[in-house]
Amino acid sequence: MKNAIERAQILLEAFPYIKSFHGKVVVIKYGGSAMRSQEAQNAFIEDVVLLKYTGMKPIVVHGGGPEINHMMKKLRIEPVFKNGLRVTDEKTLEVVEMVLAGKINKNIVAAVNQKGGKAVGLSGKDDNLILAERETVHGDIGYVGRIVKINPELLFSLLNAGYIPIVAPVAFGLNGETFNVNADTAAAEIAVALNAEKLILLTDVDGVMKDGKLISVLTMSEVKGLLNDGTVTGGMIPKLQCAVKAIENGVHGVHIINGSLPHVLLLEIFSDEGVGTMITGR
Ligand SMILES: Nc1ncnc2c1ncn2[C@@H]1O[C@H](COP(=O)(O)OP(=O)(O)OP(=O)(O)O)[C@@H](O)[C@H]1O
Ligand SMILES: [Mg+2]
């Protein structure tokens, strides 16, 4: 058990961070892969509410890969991926929207509210938050969207009114389509549109790994190198691509951290201990 002085010391260590992030927008991508342990999930929700009460403006953008796969299996649809993106035919799209905007989004909203935060769940269709068009870079992968525009007004209104927005990465298209957009990319675009201080990507690995070792700090040119030399594959590709885009467009720091470690978010924000991989502009 810690004595009173030690406890006070811990709070004081957090003080400079609380001060410098006061009133700042922090966008947190909560990866589907990080949602597996109930303990880590509870800790994540507590951390988000705590960030809010210490004066930050957190926004959560969530993924849901494993849960979408699980539901697809139940419906006997085989998941297919190409370059870390889910190939999305009409049936898959239906499952994606149902699971992301229906199930996972509302579960997070309810959990945050239960801890005393005021959460509101949105998809990219609410007030035209995320406009996308068909992604064609990797050939035809169906209803996968490339984000064209973020309309941030609704997010600003919610943040200013003290709410914690929880965003499901489903976008609308100009011709009435629905698009499945990668949650990392959605988080990064939202971070840029809101001029966020930080973008934090919570996933199921400690960060970017090379030859079995964690890379703690990455510069922009190193990121580009890793993307080209094949070190990074699958779901890590969109993370690094969107990290580059976020930094190039004014977000101060991007962090990739392991969301399956309880309270990793607090460690990242309130301490000097470098957790995970930090991508910097220099
Ligand atoms: N060099 C690398 N370092 C670390 N992880 C890597 C690397 N290359 C590929 N990966 C893979 O990227 C995965 C993380 O991306 P993934 O899309 O699976 O999860 P997520 O984005 O957190 O969840 P979701 O897509 O459901 O939102 C890791 O589990 C790992 O298998
Ligand atoms: Mg992913």
JSON list of C-alpha atoms in Angstrom, two decimals, residues 20-163:
[
{"chain": "A", "resi": 20, "resn": "SER", "atom": "CA", "xyz": [-0.42, 21.21, -20.98]},
{"chain": "A", "resi": 21, "resn": "PHE", "atom": "CA", "xyz": [-3.32, 19.12, -22.32]},
{"chain": "A", "resi": 22, "resn": "HIS", "atom": "CA", "xyz": [-6.05, 21.20, -20.72]},
{"chain": "A", "resi": 23, "resn": "GLY", "atom": "CA", "xyz": [-8.82, 21.90, -23.23]},
{"chain": "A", "resi": 24, "resn": "LYS", "atom": "CA", "xyz": [-6.97, 20.00, -25.99]},
{"chain": "A", "resi": 25, "resn": "VAL", "atom": "CA", "xyz": [-8.61, 17.51, -28.31]},
{"chain": "A", "resi": 26, "resn": "VAL", "atom": "CA", "xyz": [-7.20, 13.98, -28.09]},
{"chain": "A", "resi": 27, "resn": "VAL", "atom": "CA", "xyz": [-8.42, 11.45, -30.66]},
{"chain": "A", "resi": 28, "resn": "ILE", "atom": "CA", "xyz": [-8.18, 7.83, -29.57]},
{"chain": "A", "resi": 29, "resn": "LYS", "atom": "CA", "xyz": [-8.59, 4.96, -32.00]},
{"chain": "A", "resi": 30, "resn": "TYR", "atom": "CA", "xyz": [-9.76, 1.95, -30.04]},
{"chain": "A", "resi": 31, "resn": "GLY", "atom": "CA", "xyz": [-8.87, -1.07, -32.13]},
{"chain": "A", "resi": 32, "resn": "GLY", "atom": "CA", "xyz": [-11.17, -4.04, -32.37]},
{"chain": "A", "resi": 33, "resn": "SER", "atom": "CA", "xyz": [-8.15, -6.19, -31.67]},
{"chain": "A", "resi": 34, "resn": "ALA", "atom": "CA", "xyz": [-7.57, -4.40, -28.35]},
{"chain": "A", "resi": 35, "resn": "MET", "atom": "CA", "xyz": [-11.11, -5.09, -27.14]},
{"chain": "A", "resi": 36, "resn": "ARG", "atom": "CA", "xyz": [-10.53, -8.75, -26.36]},
{"chain": "A", "resi": 37, "resn": "SER", "atom": "CA", "xyz": [-9.87, -8.62, -22.61]},
{"chain": "A", "resi": 38, "resn": "GLN", "atom": "CA", "xyz": [-12.70, -7.40, -20.42]},
{"chain": "A", "resi": 39, "resn": "GLU", "atom": "CA", "xyz": [-10.24, -6.08, -17.83]},
{"chain": "A", "resi": 40, "resn": "ALA", "atom": "CA", "xyz": [-8.38, -3.96, -20.38]},
{"chain": "A", "resi": 41, "resn": "GLN", "atom": "CA", "xyz": [-11.68, -2.77, -21.82]},
{"chain": "A", "resi": 42, "resn": "ASN", "atom": "CA", "xyz": [-12.93, -1.58, -18.41]},
{"chain": "A", "resi": 43, "resn": "ALA", "atom": "CA", "xyz": [-9.61, 0.14, -17.80]},
{"chain": "A", "resi": 44, "resn": "PHE", "atom": "CA", "xyz": [-9.81, 1.86, -21.19]},
{"chain": "A", "resi": 45, "resn": "ILE", "atom": "CA", "xyz": [-13.28, 3.23, -20.46]},
{"chain": "A", "resi": 46, "resn": "GLU", "atom": "CA", "xyz": [-12.14, 4.51, -17.04]},
{"chain": "A", "resi": 47, "resn": "ASP", "atom": "CA", "xyz": [-9.13, 6.19, -18.63]},
{"chain": "A", "resi": 48, "resn": "VAL", "atom": "CA", "xyz": [-11.25, 7.98, -21.22]},
{"chain": "A", "resi": 49, "resn": "VAL", "atom": "CA", "xyz": [-13.61, 9.33, -18.56]},
{"chain": "A", "resi": 50, "resn": "LEU", "atom": "CA", "xyz": [-10.65, 10.38, -16.43]},
{"chain": "A", "resi": 51, "resn": "LEU", "atom": "CA", "xyz": [-9.10, 12.27, -19.39]},
{"chain": "A", "resi": 52, "resn": "LYS", "atom": "CA", "xyz": [-12.38, 14.12, -19.75]},
{"chain": "A", "resi": 53, "resn": "TYR", "atom": "CA", "xyz": [-12.56, 15.04, -16.06]},
{"chain": "A", "resi": 54, "resn": "THR", "atom": "CA", "xyz": [-8.96, 16.25, -16.05]},
{"chain": "A", "resi": 55, "resn": "GLY", "atom": "CA", "xyz": [-9.88, 18.80, -18.71]},
{"chain": "A", "resi": 56, "resn": "MET", "atom": "CA", "xyz": [-9.13, 17.15, -22.06]},
{"chain": "A", "resi": 57, "resn": "LYS", "atom": "CA", "xyz": [-11.56, 16.67, -24.90]},
{"chain": "A", "resi": 58, "resn": "PRO", "atom": "CA", "xyz": [-11.33, 12.99, -25.81]},
{"chain": "A", "resi": 59, "resn": "ILE", "atom": "CA", "xyz": [-12.95, 11.52, -28.92]},
{"chain": "A", "resi": 60, "resn": "VAL", "atom": "CA", "xyz": [-13.05, 7.77, -29.43]},
{"chain": "A", "resi": 61, "resn": "VAL", "atom": "CA", "xyz": [-13.07, 6.24, -32.91]},
{"chain": "A", "resi": 62, "resn": "HIS", "atom": "CA", "xyz": [-13.45, 2.49, -32.69]},
{"chain": "A", "resi": 63, "resn": "GLY", "atom": "CA", "xyz": [-12.69, -0.48, -34.89]},
{"chain": "A", "resi": 64, "resn": "GLY", "atom": "CA", "xyz": [-14.26, -3.88, -34.62]},
{"chain": "A", "resi": 65, "resn": "GLY", "atom": "CA", "xyz": [-12.40, -6.32, -36.84]},
{"chain": "A", "resi": 66, "resn": "PRO", "atom": "CA", "xyz": [-12.64, -9.45, -34.67]},
{"chain": "A", "resi": 67, "resn": "GLU", "atom": "CA", "xyz": [-16.30, -8.89, -33.80]},
{"chain": "A", "resi": 68, "resn": "ILE", "atom": "CA", "xyz": [-17.19, -8.34, -37.47]},
{"chain": "A", "resi": 69, "resn": "ASN", "atom": "CA", "xyz": [-15.36, -11.56, -38.38]},
{"chain": "A", "resi": 70, "resn": "HIS", "atom": "CA", "xyz": [-17.19, -13.39, -35.61]},
{"chain": "A", "resi": 71, "resn": "MET", "atom": "CA", "xyz": [-20.59, -12.23, -36.87]},
{"chain": "A", "resi": 72, "resn": "MET", "atom": "CA", "xyz": [-19.65, -13.02, -40.46]},
{"chain": "A", "resi": 73, "resn": "LYS", "atom": "CA", "xyz": [-18.72, -16.57, -39.47]},
{"chain": "A", "resi": 74, "resn": "LYS", "atom": "CA", "xyz": [-22.10, -16.97, -37.79]},
{"chain": "A", "resi": 75, "resn": "LEU", "atom": "CA", "xyz": [-23.70, -15.88, -41.05]},
{"chain": "A", "resi": 76, "resn": "ARG", "atom": "CA", "xyz": [-21.31, -18.11, -43.04]},
{"chain": "A", "resi": 77, "resn": "ILE", "atom": "CA", "xyz": [-19.59, -15.27, -44.91]},
{"chain": "A", "resi": 78, "resn": "GLU", "atom": "CA", "xyz": [-15.82, -15.63, -45.31]},
{"chain": "A", "resi": 79, "resn": "PRO", "atom": "CA", "xyz": [-13.79, -12.48, -44.38]},
{"chain": "A", "resi": 80, "resn": "VAL", "atom": "CA", "xyz": [-11.28, -11.41, -47.06]},
{"chain": "A", "resi": 81, "resn": "PHE", "atom": "CA", "xyz": [-8.54, -8.77, -46.64]},
{"chain": "A", "resi": 82, "resn": "LYS", "atom": "CA", "xyz": [-6.32, -6.96, -49.12]},
{"chain": "A", "resi": 83, "resn": "ASN", "atom": "CA", "xyz": [-3.48, -4.70, -47.89]},
{"chain": "A", "resi": 84, "resn": "GLY", "atom": "CA", "xyz": [-5.02, -4.59, -44.41]},
{"chain": "A", "resi": 85, "resn": "LEU", "atom": "CA", "xyz": [-8.40, -3.46, -45.76]},
{"chain": "A", "resi": 86, "resn": "ARG", "atom": "CA", "xyz": [-11.54, -5.59, -45.58]},
{"chain": "A", "resi": 87, "resn": "VAL", "atom": "CA", "xyz": [-12.95, -6.54, -48.98]},
{"chain": "A", "resi": 88, "resn": "THR", "atom": "CA", "xyz": [-16.55, -5.39, -48.55]},
{"chain": "A", "resi": 89, "resn": "ASP", "atom": "CA", "xyz": [-19.33, -6.76, -50.73]},
{"chain": "A", "resi": 90, "resn": "GLU", "atom": "CA", "xyz": [-22.96, -5.89, -50.08]},
{"chain": "A", "resi": 91, "resn": "LYS", "atom": "CA", "xyz": [-23.54, -8.62, -47.50]},
{"chain": "A", "resi": 92, "resn": "THR", "atom": "CA", "xyz": [-20.31, -7.80, -45.69]},
{"chain": "A", "resi": 93, "resn": "LEU", "atom": "CA", "xyz": [-21.24, -4.12, -45.65]},
{"chain": "A", "resi": 94, "resn": "GLU", "atom": "CA", "xyz": [-24.51, -4.91, -43.93]},
{"chain": "A", "resi": 95, "resn": "VAL", "atom": "CA", "xyz": [-22.68, -6.83, -41.20]},
{"chain": "A", "resi": 96, "resn": "VAL", "atom": "CA", "xyz": [-20.02, -4.12, -40.87]},
{"chain": "A", "resi": 97, "resn": "GLU", "atom": "CA", "xyz": [-22.57, -1.36, -40.30]},
{"chain": "A", "resi": 98, "resn": "MET", "atom": "CA", "xyz": [-24.69, -3.46, -37.97]},
{"chain": "A", "resi": 99, "resn": "VAL", "atom": "CA", "xyz": [-21.78, -4.52, -35.80]},
{"chain": "A", "resi": 100, "resn": "LEU", "atom": "CA", "xyz": [-19.89, -1.20, -35.77]},
{"chain": "A", "resi": 101, "resn": "ALA", "atom": "CA", "xyz": [-22.68, 1.38, -35.52]},
{"chain": "A", "resi": 102, "resn": "GLY", "atom": "CA", "xyz": [-25.20, -0.85, -33.76]},
{"chain": "A", "resi": 103, "resn": "LYS", "atom": "CA", "xyz": [-23.43, -3.14, -31.37]},
{"chain": "A", "resi": 104, "resn": "ILE", "atom": "CA", "xyz": [-19.89, -1.99, -30.62]},
{"chain": "A", "resi": 105, "resn": "ASN", "atom": "CA", "xyz": [-20.64, 1.74, -30.71]},
{"chain": "A", "resi": 106, "resn": "LYS", "atom": "CA", "xyz": [-23.52, 1.50, -28.25]},
{"chain": "A", "resi": 107, "resn": "ASN", "atom": "CA", "xyz": [-21.61, -0.85, -25.97]},
{"chain": "A", "resi": 108, "resn": "ILE", "atom": "CA", "xyz": [-18.82, 1.72, -25.65]},
{"chain": "A", "resi": 109, "resn": "VAL", "atom": "CA", "xyz": [-21.33, 4.55, -25.15]},
{"chain": "A", "resi": 110, "resn": "ALA", "atom": "CA", "xyz": [-23.12, 2.64, -22.39]},
{"chain": "A", "resi": 111, "resn": "ALA", "atom": "CA", "xyz": [-19.85, 1.71, -20.68]},
{"chain": "A", "resi": 112, "resn": "VAL", "atom": "CA", "xyz": [-18.60, 5.33, -20.70]},
{"chain": "A", "resi": 113, "resn": "ASN", "atom": "CA", "xyz": [-21.93, 6.58, -19.36]},
{"chain": "A", "resi": 114, "resn": "GLN", "atom": "CA", "xyz": [-21.84, 4.00, -16.62]},
{"chain": "A", "resi": 115, "resn": "LYS", "atom": "CA", "xyz": [-18.48, 5.39, -15.47]},
{"chain": "A", "resi": 116, "resn": "GLY", "atom": "CA", "xyz": [-19.90, 8.90, -15.33]},
{"chain": "A", "resi": 117, "resn": "GLY", "atom": "CA", "xyz": [-18.88, 10.27, -18.73]},
{"chain": "A", "resi": 118, "resn": "LYS", "atom": "CA", "xyz": [-21.44, 11.80, -21.08]},
{"chain": "A", "resi": 119, "resn": "ALA", "atom": "CA", "xyz": [-20.96, 9.74, -24.23]},
{"chain": "A", "resi": 120, "resn": "VAL", "atom": "CA", "xyz": [-22.81, 10.16, -27.51]},
{"chain": "A", "resi": 121, "resn": "GLY", "atom": "CA", "xyz": [-22.47, 7.58, -30.27]},
{"chain": "A", "resi": 122, "resn": "LEU", "atom": "CA", "xyz": [-22.26, 8.60, -33.91]},
{"chain": "A", "resi": 123, "resn": "SER", "atom": "CA", "xyz": [-21.48, 7.02, -37.23]},
{"chain": "A", "resi": 124, "resn": "GLY", "atom": "CA", "xyz": [-20.08, 8.94, -40.18]},
{"chain": "A", "resi": 125, "resn": "LYS", "atom": "CA", "xyz": [-23.64, 9.36, -41.41]},
{"chain": "A", "resi": 126, "resn": "ASP", "atom": "CA", "xyz": [-24.72, 11.58, -38.51]},
{"chain": "A", "resi": 127, "resn": "ASP", "atom": "CA", "xyz": [-24.82, 15.15, -39.81]},
{"chain": "A", "resi": 128, "resn": "ASN", "atom": "CA", "xyz": [-22.68, 13.95, -42.76]},
{"chain": "A", "resi": 129, "resn": "LEU", "atom": "CA", "xyz": [-19.69, 13.59, -40.45]},
{"chain": "A", "resi": 130, "resn": "ILE", "atom": "CA", "xyz": [-17.60, 11.40, -42.83]},
{"chain": "A", "resi": 131, "resn": "LEU", "atom": "CA", "xyz": [-17.95, 11.67, -46.61]},
{"chain": "A", "resi": 132, "resn": "ALA", "atom": "CA", "xyz": [-16.23, 8.92, -48.60]},
{"chain": "A", "resi": 133, "resn": "GLU", "atom": "CA", "xyz": [-15.90, 7.67, -52.14]},
{"chain": "A", "resi": 134, "resn": "ARG", "atom": "CA", "xyz": [-14.98, 4.24, -53.40]},
{"chain": "A", "resi": 135, "resn": "GLU", "atom": "CA", "xyz": [-11.37, 3.23, -52.69]},
{"chain": "A", "resi": 136, "resn": "THR", "atom": "CA", "xyz": [-9.82, 2.00, -55.92]},
{"chain": "A", "resi": 137, "resn": "VAL", "atom": "CA", "xyz": [-6.07, 2.01, -55.18]},
{"chain": "A", "resi": 138, "resn": "HIS", "atom": "CA", "xyz": [-6.06, -1.73, -54.43]},
{"chain": "A", "resi": 139, "resn": "GLY", "atom": "CA", "xyz": [-8.39, -2.76, -57.26]},
{"chain": "A", "resi": 140, "resn": "ASP", "atom": "CA", "xyz": [-12.05, -3.49, -56.62]},
{"chain": "A", "resi": 141, "resn": "ILE", "atom": "CA", "xyz": [-12.52, -4.15, -52.91]},
{"chain": "A", "resi": 142, "resn": "GLY", "atom": "CA", "xyz": [-16.21, -3.26, -52.84]},
{"chain": "A", "resi": 143, "resn": "TYR", "atom": "CA", "xyz": [-17.76, -0.75, -50.48]},
{"chain": "A", "resi": 144, "resn": "VAL", "atom": "CA", "xyz": [-14.51, 0.37, -48.89]},
{"chain": "A", "resi": 145, "resn": "GLY", "atom": "CA", "xyz": [-14.42, 4.12, -48.68]},
{"chain": "A", "resi": 146, "resn": "ARG", "atom": "CA", "xyz": [-11.63, 6.60, -49.09]},
{"chain": "A", "resi": 147, "resn": "ILE", "atom": "CA", "xyz": [-12.41, 9.60, -46.90]},
{"chain": "A", "resi": 148, "resn": "VAL", "atom": "CA", "xyz": [-13.02, 12.75, -48.91]},
{"chain": "A", "resi": 149, "resn": "LYS", "atom": "CA", "xyz": [-14.20, 15.14, -46.23]},
{"chain": "A", "resi": 150, "resn": "ILE", "atom": "CA", "xyz": [-14.91, 15.42, -42.53]},
{"chain": "A", "resi": 151, "resn": "ASN", "atom": "CA", "xyz": [-17.66, 17.79, -41.41]},
{"chain": "A", "resi": 152, "resn": "PRO", "atom": "CA", "xyz": [-16.52, 18.54, -37.89]},
{"chain": "A", "resi": 153, "resn": "GLU", "atom": "CA", "xyz": [-19.32, 20.88, -36.71]},
{"chain": "A", "resi": 154, "resn": "LEU", "atom": "CA", "xyz": [-21.25, 18.21, -34.84]},
{"chain": "A", "resi": 155, "resn": "LEU", "atom": "CA", "xyz": [-18.10, 17.06, -33.04]},
{"chain": "A", "resi": 156, "resn": "PHE", "atom": "CA", "xyz": [-17.26, 20.63, -32.03]},
{"chain": "A", "resi": 157, "resn": "SER", "atom": "CA", "xyz": [-20.80, 21.14, -30.70]},
{"chain": "A", "resi": 158, "resn": "LEU", "atom": "CA", "xyz": [-20.65, 17.94, -28.68]},
{"chain": "A", "resi": 159, "resn": "LEU", "atom": "CA", "xyz": [-17.18, 18.66, -27.30]},
{"chain": "A", "resi": 160, "resn": "ASN", "atom": "CA", "xyz": [-18.15, 22.20, -26.34]},
{"chain": "A", "resi": 161, "resn": "ALA", "atom": "CA", "xyz": [-21.22, 20.88, -24.56]},
{"chain": "A", "resi": 162, "resn": "GLY", "atom": "CA", "xyz": [-19.11, 18.47, -22.52]},
{"chain": "A", "resi": 163, "resn": "TYR", "atom": "CA", "xyz": [-19.90, 15.23, -24.35]}
]
